Short mmCIF file of C-alpha atoms in Angstrom, two decimals:
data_model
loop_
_atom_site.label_atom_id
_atom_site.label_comp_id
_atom_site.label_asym_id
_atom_site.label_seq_id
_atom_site.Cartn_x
_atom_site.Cartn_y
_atom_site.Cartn_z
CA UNK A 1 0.00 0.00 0.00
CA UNK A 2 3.17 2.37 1.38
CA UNK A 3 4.81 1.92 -2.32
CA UNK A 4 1.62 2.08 -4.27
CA UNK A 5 0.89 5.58 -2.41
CA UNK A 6 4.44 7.00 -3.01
CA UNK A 7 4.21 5.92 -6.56
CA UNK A 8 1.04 7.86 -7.43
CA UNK A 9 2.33 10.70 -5.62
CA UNK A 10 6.02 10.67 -7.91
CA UNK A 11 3.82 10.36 -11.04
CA UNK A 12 1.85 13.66 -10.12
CA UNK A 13 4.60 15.04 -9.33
CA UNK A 14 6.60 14.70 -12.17
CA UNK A 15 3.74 15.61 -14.58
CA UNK A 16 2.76 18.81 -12.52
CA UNK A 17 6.59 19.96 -12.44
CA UNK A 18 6.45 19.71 -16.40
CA UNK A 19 3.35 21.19 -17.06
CA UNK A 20 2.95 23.86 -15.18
CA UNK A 21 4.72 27.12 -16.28
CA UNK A 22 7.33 28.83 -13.84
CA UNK A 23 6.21 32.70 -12.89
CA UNK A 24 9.37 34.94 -12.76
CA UNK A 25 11.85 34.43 -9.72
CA UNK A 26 10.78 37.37 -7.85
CA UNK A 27 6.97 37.13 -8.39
CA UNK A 28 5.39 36.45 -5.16
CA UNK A 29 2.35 33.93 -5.51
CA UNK A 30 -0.73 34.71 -3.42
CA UNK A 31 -4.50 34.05 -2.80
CA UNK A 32 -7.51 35.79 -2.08
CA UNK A 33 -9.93 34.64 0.67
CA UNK A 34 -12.65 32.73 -0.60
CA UNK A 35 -16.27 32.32 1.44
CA UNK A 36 -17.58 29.00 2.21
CA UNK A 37 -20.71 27.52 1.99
CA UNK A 38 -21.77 27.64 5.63
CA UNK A 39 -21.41 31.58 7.49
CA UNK A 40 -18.40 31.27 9.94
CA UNK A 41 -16.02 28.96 7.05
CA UNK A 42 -13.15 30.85 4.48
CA UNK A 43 -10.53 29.22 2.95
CA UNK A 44 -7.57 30.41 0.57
CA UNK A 45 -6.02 27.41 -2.14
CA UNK A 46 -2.15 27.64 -1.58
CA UNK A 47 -1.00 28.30 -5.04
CA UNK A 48 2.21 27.20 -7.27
CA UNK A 49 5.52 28.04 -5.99
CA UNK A 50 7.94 30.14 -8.64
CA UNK A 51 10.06 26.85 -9.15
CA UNK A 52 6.68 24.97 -10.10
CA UNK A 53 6.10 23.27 -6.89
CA UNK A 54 2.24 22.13 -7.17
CA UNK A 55 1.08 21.87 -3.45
CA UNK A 56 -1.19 18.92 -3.18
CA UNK A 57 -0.02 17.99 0.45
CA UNK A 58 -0.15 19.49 3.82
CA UNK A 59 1.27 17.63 6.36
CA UNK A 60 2.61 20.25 9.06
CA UNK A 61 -0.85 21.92 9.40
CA UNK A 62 -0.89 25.38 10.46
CA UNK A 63 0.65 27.30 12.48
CA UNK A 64 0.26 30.47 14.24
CA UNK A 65 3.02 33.32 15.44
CA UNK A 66 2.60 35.82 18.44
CA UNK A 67 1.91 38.83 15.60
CA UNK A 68 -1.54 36.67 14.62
CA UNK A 69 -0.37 35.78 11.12
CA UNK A 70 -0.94 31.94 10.60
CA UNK A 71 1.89 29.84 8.67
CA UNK A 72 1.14 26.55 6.65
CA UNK A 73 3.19 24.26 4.49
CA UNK A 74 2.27 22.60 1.04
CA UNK A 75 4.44 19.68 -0.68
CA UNK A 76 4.11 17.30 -3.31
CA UNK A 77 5.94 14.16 -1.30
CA UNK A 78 8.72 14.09 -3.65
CA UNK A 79 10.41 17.18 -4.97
CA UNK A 80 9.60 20.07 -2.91
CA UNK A 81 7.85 21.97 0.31
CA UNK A 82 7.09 25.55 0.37
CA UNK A 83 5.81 27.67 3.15
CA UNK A 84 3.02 30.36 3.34
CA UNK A 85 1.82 33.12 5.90
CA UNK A 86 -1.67 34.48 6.17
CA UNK A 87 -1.04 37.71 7.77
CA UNK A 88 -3.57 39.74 9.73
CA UNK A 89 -4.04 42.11 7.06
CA UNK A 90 -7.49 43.01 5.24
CA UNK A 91 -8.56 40.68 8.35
CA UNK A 92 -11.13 41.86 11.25
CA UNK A 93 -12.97 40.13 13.92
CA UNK A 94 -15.97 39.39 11.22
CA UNK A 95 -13.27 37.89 9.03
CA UNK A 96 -9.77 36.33 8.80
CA UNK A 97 -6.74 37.83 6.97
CA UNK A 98 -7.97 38.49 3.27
CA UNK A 99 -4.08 37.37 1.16
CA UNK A 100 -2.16 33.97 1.87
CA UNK A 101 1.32 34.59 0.40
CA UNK A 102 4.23 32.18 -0.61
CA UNK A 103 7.84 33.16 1.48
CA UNK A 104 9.50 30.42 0.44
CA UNK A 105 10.50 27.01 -0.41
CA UNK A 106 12.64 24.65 0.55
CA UNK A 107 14.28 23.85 -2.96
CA UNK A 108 14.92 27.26 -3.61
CA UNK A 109 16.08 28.23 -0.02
CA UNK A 110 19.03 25.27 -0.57
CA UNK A 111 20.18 26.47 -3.92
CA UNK A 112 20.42 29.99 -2.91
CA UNK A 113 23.40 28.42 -0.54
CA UNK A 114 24.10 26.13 -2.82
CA UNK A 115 23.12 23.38 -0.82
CA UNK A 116 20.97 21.23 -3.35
CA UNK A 117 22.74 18.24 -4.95
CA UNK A 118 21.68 17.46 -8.37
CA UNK A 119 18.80 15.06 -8.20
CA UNK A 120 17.82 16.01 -4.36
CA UNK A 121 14.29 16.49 -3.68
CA UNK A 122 12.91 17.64 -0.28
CA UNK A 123 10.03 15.37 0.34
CA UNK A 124 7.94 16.81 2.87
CA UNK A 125 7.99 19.20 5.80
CA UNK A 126 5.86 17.10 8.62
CA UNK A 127 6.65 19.28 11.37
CA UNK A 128 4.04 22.07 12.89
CA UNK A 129 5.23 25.21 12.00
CA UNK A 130 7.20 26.33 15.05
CA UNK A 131 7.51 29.69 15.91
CA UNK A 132 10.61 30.85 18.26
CA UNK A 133 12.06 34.75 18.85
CA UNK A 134 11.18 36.12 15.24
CA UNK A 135 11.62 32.60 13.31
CA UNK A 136 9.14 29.55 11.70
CA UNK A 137 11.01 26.27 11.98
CA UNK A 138 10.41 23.65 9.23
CA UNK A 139 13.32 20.50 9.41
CA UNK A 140 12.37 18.77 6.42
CA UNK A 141 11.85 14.74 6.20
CA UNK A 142 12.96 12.82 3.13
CA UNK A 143 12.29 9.15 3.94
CA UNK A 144 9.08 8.77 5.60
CA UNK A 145 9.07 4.57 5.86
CA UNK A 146 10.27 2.63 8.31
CA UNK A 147 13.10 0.69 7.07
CA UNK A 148 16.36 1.39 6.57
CA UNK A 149 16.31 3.26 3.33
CA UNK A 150 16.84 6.59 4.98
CA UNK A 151 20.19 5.61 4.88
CA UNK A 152 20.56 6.67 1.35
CA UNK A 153 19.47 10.08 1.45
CA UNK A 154 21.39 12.74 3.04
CA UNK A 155 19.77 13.98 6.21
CA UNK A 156 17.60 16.70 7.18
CA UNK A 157 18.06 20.39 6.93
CA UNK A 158 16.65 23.27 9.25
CA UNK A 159 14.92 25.37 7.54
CA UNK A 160 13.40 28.55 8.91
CA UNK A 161 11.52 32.00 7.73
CA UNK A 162 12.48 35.25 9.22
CA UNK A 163 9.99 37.48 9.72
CA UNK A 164 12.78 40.36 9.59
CA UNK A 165 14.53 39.44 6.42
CA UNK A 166 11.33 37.80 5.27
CA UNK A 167 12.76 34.67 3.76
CA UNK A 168 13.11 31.26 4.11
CA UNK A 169 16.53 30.37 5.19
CA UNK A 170 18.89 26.77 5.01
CA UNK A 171 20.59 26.69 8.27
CA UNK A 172 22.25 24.06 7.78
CA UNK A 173 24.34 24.89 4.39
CA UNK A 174 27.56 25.24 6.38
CA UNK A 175 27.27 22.24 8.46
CA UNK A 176 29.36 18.88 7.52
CA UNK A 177 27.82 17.47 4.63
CA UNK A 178 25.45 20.42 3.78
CA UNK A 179 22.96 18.62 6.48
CA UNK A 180 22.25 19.06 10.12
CA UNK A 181 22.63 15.39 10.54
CA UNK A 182 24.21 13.02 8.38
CA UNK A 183 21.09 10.56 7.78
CA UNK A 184 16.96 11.05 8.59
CA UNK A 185 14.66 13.07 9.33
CA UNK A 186 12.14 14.85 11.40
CA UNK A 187 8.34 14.47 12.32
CA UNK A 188 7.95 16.59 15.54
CA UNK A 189 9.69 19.45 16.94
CA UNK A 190 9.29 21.42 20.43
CA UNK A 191 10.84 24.18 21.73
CA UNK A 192 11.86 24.56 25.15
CA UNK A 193 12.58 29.01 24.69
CA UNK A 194 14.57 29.32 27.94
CA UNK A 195 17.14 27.13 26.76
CA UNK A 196 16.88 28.32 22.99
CA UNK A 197 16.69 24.66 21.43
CA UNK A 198 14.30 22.80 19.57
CA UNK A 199 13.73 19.26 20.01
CA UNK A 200 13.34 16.88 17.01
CA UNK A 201 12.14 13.58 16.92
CA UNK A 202 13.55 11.29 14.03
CA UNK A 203 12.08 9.17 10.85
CA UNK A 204 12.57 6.10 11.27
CA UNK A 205 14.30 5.33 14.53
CA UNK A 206 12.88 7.39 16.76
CA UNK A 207 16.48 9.21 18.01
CA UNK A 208 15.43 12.90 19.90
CA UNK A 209 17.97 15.56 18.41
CA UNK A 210 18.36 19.08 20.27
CA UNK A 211 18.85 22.61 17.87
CA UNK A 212 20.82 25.04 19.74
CA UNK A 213 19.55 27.85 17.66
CA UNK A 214 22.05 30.34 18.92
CA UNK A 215 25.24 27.79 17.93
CA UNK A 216 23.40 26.48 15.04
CA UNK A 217 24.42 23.23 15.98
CA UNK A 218 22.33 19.56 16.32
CA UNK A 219 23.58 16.93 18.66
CA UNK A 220 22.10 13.29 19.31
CA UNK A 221 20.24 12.90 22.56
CA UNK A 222 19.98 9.03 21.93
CA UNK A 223 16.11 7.00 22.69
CA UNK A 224 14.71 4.87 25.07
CA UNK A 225 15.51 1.50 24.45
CA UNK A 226 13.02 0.61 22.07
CA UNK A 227 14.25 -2.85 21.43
CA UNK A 228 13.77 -2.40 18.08
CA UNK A 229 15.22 -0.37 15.05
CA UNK A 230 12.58 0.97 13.63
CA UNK A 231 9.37 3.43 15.58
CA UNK A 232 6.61 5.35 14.66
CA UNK A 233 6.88 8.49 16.54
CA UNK A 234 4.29 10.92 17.65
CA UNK A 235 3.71 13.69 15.30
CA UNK A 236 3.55 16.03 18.95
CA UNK A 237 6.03 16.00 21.34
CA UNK A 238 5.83 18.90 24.45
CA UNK A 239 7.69 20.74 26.99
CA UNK A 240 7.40 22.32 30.32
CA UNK A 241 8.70 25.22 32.17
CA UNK A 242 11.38 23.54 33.09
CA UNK A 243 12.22 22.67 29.66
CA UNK A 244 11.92 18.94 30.16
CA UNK A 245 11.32 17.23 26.64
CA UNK A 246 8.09 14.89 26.87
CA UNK A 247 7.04 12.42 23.34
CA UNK A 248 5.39 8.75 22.51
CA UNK A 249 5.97 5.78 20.17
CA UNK A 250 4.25 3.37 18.92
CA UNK A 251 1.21 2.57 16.61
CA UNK A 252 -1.32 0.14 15.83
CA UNK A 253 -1.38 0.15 11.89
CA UNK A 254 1.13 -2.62 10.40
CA UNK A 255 2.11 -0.16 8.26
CA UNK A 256 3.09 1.47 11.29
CA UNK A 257 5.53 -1.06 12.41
CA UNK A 258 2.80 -2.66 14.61
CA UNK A 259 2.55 -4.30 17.03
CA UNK A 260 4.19 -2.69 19.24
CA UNK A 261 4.53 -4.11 23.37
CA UNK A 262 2.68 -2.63 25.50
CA UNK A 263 5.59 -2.75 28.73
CA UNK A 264 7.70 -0.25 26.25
CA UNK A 265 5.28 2.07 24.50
CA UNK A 266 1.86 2.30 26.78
CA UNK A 267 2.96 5.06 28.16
CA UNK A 268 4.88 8.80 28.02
CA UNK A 269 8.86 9.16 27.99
CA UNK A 270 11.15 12.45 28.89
CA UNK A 271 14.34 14.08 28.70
CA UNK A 272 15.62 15.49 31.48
CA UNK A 273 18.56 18.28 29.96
CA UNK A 274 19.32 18.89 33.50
CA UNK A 275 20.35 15.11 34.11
CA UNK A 276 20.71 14.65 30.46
CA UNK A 277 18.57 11.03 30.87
CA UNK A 278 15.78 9.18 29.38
CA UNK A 279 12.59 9.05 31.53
CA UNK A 280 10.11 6.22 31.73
CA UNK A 281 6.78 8.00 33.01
CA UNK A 282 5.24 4.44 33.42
CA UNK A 283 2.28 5.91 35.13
CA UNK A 284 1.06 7.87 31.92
CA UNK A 285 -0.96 5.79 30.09
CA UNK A 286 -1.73 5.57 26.49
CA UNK A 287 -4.86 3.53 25.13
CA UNK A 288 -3.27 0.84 22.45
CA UNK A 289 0.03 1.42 22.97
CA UNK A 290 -1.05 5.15 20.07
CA UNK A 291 1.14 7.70 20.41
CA UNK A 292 0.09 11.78 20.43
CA UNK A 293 -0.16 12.73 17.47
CA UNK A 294 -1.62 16.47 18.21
CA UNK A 295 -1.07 18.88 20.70
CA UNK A 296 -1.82 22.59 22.26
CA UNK A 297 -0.30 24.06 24.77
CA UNK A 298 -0.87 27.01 27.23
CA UNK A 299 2.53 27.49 28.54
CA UNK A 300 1.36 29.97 31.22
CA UNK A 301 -1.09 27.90 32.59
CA UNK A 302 1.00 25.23 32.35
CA UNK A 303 -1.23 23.13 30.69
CA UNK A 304 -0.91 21.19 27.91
CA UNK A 305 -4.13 18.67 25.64
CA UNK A 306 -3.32 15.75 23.21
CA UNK A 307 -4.24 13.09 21.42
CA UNK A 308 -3.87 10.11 19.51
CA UNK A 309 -4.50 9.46 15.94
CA UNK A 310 -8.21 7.71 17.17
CA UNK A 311 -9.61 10.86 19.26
CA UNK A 312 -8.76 10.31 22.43
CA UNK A 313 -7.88 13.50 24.55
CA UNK A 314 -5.32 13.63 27.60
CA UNK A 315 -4.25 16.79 29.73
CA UNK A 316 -0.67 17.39 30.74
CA UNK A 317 -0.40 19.57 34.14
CA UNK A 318 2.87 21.46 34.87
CA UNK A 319 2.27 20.99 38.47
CA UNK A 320 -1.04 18.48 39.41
CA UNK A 321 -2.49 20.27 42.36
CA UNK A 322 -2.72 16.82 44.54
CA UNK A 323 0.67 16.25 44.21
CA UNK A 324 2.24 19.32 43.33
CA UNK A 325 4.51 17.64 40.31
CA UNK A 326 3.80 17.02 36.80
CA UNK A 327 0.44 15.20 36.13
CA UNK A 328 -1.47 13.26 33.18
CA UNK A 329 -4.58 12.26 32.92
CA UNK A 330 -7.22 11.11 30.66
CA UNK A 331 -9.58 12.91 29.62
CA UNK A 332 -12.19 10.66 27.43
CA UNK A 333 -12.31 9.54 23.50
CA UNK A 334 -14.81 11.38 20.74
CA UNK A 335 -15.80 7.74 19.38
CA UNK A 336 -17.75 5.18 21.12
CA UNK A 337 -16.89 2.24 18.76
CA UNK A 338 -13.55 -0.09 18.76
CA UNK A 339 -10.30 1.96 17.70
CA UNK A 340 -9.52 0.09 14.75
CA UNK A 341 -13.29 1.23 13.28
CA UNK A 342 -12.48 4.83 13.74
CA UNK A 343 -11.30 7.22 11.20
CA UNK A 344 -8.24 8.78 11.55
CA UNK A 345 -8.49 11.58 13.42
CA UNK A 346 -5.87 14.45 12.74
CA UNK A 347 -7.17 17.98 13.66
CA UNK A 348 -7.21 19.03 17.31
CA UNK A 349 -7.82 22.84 18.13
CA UNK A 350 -8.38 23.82 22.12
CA UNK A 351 -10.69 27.43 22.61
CA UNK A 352 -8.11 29.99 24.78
CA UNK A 353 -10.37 29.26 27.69
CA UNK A 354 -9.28 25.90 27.59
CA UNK A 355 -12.73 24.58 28.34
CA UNK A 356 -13.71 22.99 24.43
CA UNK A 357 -11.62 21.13 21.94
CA UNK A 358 -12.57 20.63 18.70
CA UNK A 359 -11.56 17.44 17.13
CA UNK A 360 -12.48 16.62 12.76
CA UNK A 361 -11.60 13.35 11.45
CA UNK A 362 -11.26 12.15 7.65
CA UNK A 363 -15.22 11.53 7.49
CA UNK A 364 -15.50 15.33 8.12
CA UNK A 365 -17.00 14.74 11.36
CA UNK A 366 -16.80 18.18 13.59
CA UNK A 367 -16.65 17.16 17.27
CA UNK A 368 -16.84 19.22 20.75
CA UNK A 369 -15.30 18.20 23.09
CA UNK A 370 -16.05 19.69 26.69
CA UNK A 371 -12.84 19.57 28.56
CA UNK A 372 -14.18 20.07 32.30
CA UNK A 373 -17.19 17.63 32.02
CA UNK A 374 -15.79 15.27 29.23
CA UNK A 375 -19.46 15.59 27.40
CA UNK A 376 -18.99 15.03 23.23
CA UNK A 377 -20.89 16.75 21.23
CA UNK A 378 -21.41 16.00 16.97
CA UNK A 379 -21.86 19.50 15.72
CA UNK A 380 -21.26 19.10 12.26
CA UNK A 381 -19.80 17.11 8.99
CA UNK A 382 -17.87 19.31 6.71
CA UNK A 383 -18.06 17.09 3.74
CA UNK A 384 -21.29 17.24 4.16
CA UNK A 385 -21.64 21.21 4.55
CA UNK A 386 -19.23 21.99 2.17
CA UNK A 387 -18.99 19.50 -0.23
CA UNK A 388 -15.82 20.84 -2.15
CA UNK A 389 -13.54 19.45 0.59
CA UNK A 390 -15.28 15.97 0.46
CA UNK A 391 -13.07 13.08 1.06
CA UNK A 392 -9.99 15.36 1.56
CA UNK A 393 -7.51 14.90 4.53
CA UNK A 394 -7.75 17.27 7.06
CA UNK A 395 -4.39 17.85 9.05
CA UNK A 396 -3.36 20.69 11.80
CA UNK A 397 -3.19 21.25 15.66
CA UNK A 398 -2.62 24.33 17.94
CA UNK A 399 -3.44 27.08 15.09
CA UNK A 400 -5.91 29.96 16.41
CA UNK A 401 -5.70 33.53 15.15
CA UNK A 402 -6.34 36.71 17.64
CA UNK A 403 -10.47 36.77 16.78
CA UNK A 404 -10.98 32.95 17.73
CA UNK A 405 -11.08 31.54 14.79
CA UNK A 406 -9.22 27.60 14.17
CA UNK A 407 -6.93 26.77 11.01
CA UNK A 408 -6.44 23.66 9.07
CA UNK A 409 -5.35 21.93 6.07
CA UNK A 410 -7.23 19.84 3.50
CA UNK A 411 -6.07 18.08 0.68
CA UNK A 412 -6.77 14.82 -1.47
CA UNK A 413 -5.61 11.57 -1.24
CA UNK A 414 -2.66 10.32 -3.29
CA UNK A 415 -5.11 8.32 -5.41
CA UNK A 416 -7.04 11.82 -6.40
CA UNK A 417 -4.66 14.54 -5.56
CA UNK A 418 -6.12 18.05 -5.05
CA UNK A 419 -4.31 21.18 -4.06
CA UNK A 420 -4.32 22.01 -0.44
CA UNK A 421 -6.93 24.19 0.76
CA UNK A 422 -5.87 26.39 4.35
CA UNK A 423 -9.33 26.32 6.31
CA UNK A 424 -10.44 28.75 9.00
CA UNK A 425 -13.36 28.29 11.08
CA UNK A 426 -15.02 30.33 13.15
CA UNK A 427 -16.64 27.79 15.53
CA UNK A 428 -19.18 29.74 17.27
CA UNK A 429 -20.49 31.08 14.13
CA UNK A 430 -20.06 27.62 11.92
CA UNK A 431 -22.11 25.47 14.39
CA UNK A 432 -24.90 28.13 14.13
CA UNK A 433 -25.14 28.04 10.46
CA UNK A 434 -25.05 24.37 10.52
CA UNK A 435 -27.95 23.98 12.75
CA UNK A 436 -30.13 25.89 10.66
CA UNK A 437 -29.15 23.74 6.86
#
């Protein structure tokens, strides 16, 4: 299925990248806000990238900077990922930012430092766009199985846009071998800001990296002892105020590398950089042996809400208030039927009350959660509201602008790829209008 998938996706790509006519190098692609369907819905179609790039994946999401300008990231899977901001401008409380604009791309970022090797493509960047003092951090991934053919491909670069400069920078053109490391990739970052790094969690073994921005250096933290080579790692990993690293393995898909025992991956693991060890947190369950897969956090209420890939929600407490250390608990599940009947479920967006989450799945189902009393609610279907996103993925965590509103990605499957689609909702205002159709 894996190969099948990649396959389609390197056909599309390769007859999009010689179709489709390159605008001049310093033409800056945009798009207008368009009006859904249903009052409270807008969405903006990311367009082509100057170098040809069609964008008909999304899977970083969106992501959203102190200023209120939301980022998200469009690839094809083979050649190329690009980056684009929705500022706050043209935007007001009754609507969201009115241009999304291209700032860069990762092919063109590398030859600009002449960091591209003939041949090369970027794959994907899978990490949420990761804001940290005036920077968006995208590590791109080029080998996304898990087997041992990462080993091939030179490893990842950091990649980041500078809202000074207002480009897309490679970091890592002047480290050994034009890469940060010499083999893999990421899938989740977090930044702990007090020590200026950024955590990475690696395709396919599972290794945790630390970025010291300042030094511009990456060094190997090492894993827990997996006991295997190969792990699917969560697509959300955490910190605290401390700047202790938290992040899960494991999966129950065989694609995934399943199954997976329970005694290793049931539960949370940590860095500690003051003792520079690996933490078992054996008392933090996870259903299934899943890993978190989505994640917002409220850093000063020290509070942080997951969950897996099947909708079920934990919290994270800096300091539990019946023990006075770190807590976790579980907080329910969306679906009431067995896990392996349950679509995938990628979107998770938390209100900045912290009292609702809002969870979609790939059926379009639009779910409320209510965080104090654990009640779900089934507010909507988007497929079924808006029909022009039907059977799209929809992809993104933790991306809110200033006015309330909730950003995510949609785009087609391999078999029927689409170009990605950013999505805003305004949830108060969406759930009204689908009551009344």
């Amino acid at each position: 299925m894996r190969s099948r998938w990649l396959a389609a996706v390197a056909a599309f790509a390769w007859i999009v990248l010689v179709a489709v006519p390159v605008p001049a190098a310093d033409a800056a692609p945009t798009a207008r806000r368009q009006v859904g369907a249903t009052d409270g819905l807008w969405y903006w179609q990311l367009p082509d990238t100057p170098n040809g790039l069609v964008p008909v994946q999304a899977w970083s999401g969106a992501g959203s900077a102190p200023d209120g300008a939301i980022y998200v990231a469009g690839m094809d899977h083979v050649t190329n990922a690009a980056l684009y901001r929705l500022g706050p401008e043209g935007g007001s409380a009754g609507a969201p930012g009115l241009t999304l604009a291209y700032v860069g791309d990762a092919r063109a970022a590398s030859q600009a430092v002449g960091n591209l090797r003939p041949g090369e493509g970027i794959e994907k960047f899978h990490t949420h766009p990761t804001w940290l003092d005036g920077r968006v951090y995208l590590p791109n991934l080029n080998h996304s199985t898990l087997d041992a053919g990462y080993l091939e491909k030179r490893g990842f670069h950091w990649y980041a846009y500078d809202e000074s400069d207002r480009r897309l920078l490679d970091l890592s053109a002047d480290r050994p071998g034009g890469a940060a490391v010499a083999h893999g990739g990421l899938v989740s970052i977090a930044v702990d800001r007090g020590r200026g790094v950024i955590y990475g969690a690696m395709v396919p073994t599972g290794d945790i990296y630390a970025y010291d921005v300042r030094r511009n250096t990456t060094r190997r933290l090492g894993r827990p002892d997996y006991r295997r080579p190969y792990v699917y790692a969560g697509r959300a990993m955490w910190t605290d105020a401390r700047g202790r690293l938290y992040f899960t393995a494991g999966a129950a898909q065989p694609w995934n590398g399943a199954p997976y025992d329970p005694a290793i991956f049931d539960h949370v693991h940590a860095y500690d950089p003051a003792a520079g060890r690996f933490v078992e947190l054996t008392d933090w369950r996870l259903h299934e042996q899943r890993a978190i897969d989505t994640a917002q956090c409220f850093p000063v209420a020290g509070e942080c809400y997951l969950a897996d890939g099947v909708g079920r929600i934990y919290r994270f407490l800096e300091r539990d208030p019946e023990t006075g250390r770190p807590g976790w608990q579980e907080l329910g599940k969306i679906w009431d039927r067995p896990a392996d009947k349950v679509e995938a479920t990628w979107v998770l967006q938390v209100n900045r009350a912290r009292t609702k989450a809002y969870l979609m799945n790939k059926s379009g189902a639009v779910v409320e959660f209510d965080l104090g009393q654990g009640r779900v609610t089934r507010r909507a279907n988007l497929f079924r509201l808006e029909p022009r996103f039907a059977n799209m993925w929809l992809y993104g965590y933790d991306a809110w602008d200033a006015h309330g509103r909730f950003y995510f990605a949609a785009f087609g499957k391999p078999a029927a790829p689409t170009r990605v689609s950013l999505v805003a909702i305004d949830p108060e205002r969406f759930f009204r209008a689908a009551a009344r159709r």
